CSV table of C-alpha atoms in Angstrom, one decimal:
chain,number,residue,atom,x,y,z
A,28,UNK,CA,43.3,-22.6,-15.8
A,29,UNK,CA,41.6,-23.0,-12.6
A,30,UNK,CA,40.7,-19.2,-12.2
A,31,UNK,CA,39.4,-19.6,-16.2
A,32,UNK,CA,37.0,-22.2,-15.3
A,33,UNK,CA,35.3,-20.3,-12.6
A,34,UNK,CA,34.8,-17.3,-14.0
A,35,UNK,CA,33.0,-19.6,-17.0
A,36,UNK,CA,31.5,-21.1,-14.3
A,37,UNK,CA,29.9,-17.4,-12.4
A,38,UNK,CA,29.2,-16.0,-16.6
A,39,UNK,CA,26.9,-19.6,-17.3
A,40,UNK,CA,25.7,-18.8,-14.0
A,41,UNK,CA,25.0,-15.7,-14.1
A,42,UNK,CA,22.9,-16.4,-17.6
A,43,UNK,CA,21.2,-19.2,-16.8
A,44,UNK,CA,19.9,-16.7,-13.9
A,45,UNK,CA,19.0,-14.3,-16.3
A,46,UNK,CA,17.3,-17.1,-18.6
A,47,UNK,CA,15.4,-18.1,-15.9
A,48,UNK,CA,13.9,-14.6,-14.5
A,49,UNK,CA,13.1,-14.1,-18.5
A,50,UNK,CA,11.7,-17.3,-18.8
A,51,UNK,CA,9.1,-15.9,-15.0
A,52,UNK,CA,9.0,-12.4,-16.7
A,53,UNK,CA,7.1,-14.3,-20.1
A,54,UNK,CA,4.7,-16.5,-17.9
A,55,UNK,CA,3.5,-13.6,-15.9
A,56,UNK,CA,2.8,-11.7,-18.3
A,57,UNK,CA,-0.1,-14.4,-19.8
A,58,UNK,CA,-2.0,-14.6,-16.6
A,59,UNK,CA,-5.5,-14.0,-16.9
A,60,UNK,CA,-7.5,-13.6,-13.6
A,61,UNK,CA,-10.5,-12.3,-12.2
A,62,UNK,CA,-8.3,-9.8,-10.1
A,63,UNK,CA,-6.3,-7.4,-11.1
A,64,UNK,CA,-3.0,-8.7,-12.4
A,65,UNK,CA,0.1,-6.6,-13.4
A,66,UNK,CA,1.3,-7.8,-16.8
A,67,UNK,CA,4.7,-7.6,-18.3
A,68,UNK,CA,3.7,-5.3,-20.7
A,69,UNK,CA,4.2,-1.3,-21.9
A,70,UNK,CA,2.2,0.8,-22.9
A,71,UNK,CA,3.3,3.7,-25.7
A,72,UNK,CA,3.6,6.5,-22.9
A,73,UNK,CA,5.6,4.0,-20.8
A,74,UNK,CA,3.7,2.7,-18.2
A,75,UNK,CA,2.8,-0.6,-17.2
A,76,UNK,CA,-0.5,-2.6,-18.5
A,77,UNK,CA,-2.8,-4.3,-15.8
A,78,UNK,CA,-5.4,-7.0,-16.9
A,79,UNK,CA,-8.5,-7.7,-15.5
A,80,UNK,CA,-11.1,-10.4,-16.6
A,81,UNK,CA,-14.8,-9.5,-16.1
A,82,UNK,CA,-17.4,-11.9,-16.2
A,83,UNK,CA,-20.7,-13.1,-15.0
A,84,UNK,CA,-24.2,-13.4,-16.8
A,85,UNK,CA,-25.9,-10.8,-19.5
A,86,UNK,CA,-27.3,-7.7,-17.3
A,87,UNK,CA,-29.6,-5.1,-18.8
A,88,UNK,CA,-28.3,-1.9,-16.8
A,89,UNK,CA,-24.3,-0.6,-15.8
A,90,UNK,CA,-22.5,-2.3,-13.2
A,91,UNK,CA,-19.4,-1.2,-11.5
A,92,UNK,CA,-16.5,-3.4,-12.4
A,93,UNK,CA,-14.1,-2.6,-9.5
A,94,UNK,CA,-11.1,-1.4,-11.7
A,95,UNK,CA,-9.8,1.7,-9.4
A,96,UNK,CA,-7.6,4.2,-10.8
A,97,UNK,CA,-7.5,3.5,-14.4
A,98,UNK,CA,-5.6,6.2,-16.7
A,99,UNK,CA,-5.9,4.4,-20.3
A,100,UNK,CA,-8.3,1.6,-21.1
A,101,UNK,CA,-6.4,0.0,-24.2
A,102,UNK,CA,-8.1,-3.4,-24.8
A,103,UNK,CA,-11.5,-4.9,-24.2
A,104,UNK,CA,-11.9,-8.8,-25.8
A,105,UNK,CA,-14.9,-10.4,-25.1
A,106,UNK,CA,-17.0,-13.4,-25.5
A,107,UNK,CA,-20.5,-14.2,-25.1
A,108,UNK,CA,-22.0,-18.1,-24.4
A,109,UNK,CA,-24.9,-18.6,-25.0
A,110,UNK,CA,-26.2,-22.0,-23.7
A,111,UNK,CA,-29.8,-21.6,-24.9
A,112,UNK,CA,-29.4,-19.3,-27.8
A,113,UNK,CA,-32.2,-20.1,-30.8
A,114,UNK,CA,-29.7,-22.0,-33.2
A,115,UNK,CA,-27.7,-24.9,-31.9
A,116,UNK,CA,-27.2,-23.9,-28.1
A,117,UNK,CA,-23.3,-24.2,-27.8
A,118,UNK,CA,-22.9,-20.9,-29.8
A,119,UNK,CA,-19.6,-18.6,-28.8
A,120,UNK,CA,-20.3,-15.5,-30.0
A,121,UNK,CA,-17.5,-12.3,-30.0
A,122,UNK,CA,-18.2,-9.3,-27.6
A,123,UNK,CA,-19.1,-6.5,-29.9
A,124,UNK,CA,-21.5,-9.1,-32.4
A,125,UNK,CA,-23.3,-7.1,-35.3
A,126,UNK,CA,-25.7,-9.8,-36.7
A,127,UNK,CA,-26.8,-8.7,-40.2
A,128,UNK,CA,-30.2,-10.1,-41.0
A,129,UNK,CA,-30.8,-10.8,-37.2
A,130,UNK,CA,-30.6,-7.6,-35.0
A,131,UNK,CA,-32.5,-9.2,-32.0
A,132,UNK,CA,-29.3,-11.4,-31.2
A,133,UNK,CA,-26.8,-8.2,-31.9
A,134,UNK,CA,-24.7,-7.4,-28.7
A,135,UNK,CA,-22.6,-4.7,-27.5
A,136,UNK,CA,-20.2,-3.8,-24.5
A,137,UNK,CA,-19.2,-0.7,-23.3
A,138,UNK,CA,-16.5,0.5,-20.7
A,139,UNK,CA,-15.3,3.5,-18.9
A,140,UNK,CA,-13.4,4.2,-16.0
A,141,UNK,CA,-15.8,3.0,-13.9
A,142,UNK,CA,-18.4,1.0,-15.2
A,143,UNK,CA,-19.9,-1.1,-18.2
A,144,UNK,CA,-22.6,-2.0,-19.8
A,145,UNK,CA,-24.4,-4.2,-22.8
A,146,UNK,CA,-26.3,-3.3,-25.6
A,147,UNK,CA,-28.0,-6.3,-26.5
A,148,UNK,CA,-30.7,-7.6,-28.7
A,149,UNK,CA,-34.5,-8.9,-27.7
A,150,UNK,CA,-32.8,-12.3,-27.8
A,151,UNK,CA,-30.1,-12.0,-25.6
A,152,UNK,CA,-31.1,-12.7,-22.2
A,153,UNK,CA,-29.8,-12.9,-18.9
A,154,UNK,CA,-29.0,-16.4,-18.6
A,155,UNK,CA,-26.1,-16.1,-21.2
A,156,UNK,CA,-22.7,-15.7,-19.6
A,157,UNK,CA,-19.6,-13.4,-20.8
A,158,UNK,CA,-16.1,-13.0,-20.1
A,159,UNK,CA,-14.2,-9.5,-20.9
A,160,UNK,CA,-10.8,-9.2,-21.0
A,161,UNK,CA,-9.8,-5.6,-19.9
A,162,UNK,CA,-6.1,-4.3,-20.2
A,163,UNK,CA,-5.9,-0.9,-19.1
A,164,UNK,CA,-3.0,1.6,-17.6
A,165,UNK,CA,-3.2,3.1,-13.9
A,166,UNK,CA,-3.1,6.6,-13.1
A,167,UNK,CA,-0.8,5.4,-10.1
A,168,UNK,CA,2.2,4.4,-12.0
């Protein structure tokens, strides 16, 4: 009886450890950060997916955005706030916006290996503010 009890004792042990390193595994894969953070996730060839947030103010021009080695980039979600826009001034718009019937407030990212860039209408200036979310692969892994 008493040998029965701890071996229950090591198995709920043992699982509760397991529970727990599951339970870590789940909350780091949902960080979000400015730096580079490994994620929990797979991609489809296998390899592990990074995620980096860019943000800053509207630019006219490319900037580097200090992601080194990347193999695949796989996600870009973006948002654009724009504190002194023309309509209400707490607008949130989504980074790529088409706006039919309104061109001059349209905007646009794009992303390589090394850099980005907007594509932005007359109306977006600099003094609007963006975050990107970047998930991406390494050539290192």
């Amino acid at each position: 009886m008493f040998m029965l009890n701890e071996l229950l004792i090591k198995e709920l042990s043992e699982q509760v450890e397991k529970n727990t390193s599951d339970i870590q595994d789940i909350k780091d894969a949902e960080v979000y950060s400015t730096s580079e953070v490994k994620t929990n996730k797979i991609w489809i060839d296998g390899n592990p997916i990074y995620r980096k947030v860019l943000t800053g103010n509207i630019f006219d021009g490319t900037r580097n955005h200090n992601i080194s080695n990347i193999k695949e980039i796989i996600l870009t979600i973006g948002s654009l706030w724009s504190g002194n826009v023309q309509e209400d001034g707490t607008n949130i718009f989504p980074i790529n916006t088409v706006r039919v019937g309104y061109p001059s407030r349209a905007l646009g990212m794009f992303i390589n290996k090394t850099s980005f860039a907007f594509d932005k209408g007359a109306d977006i200036g600099t003094s609007y503010s963006f975050y990107i979310i970047v998930e991406y692969t390494k050539t290192t892994d």
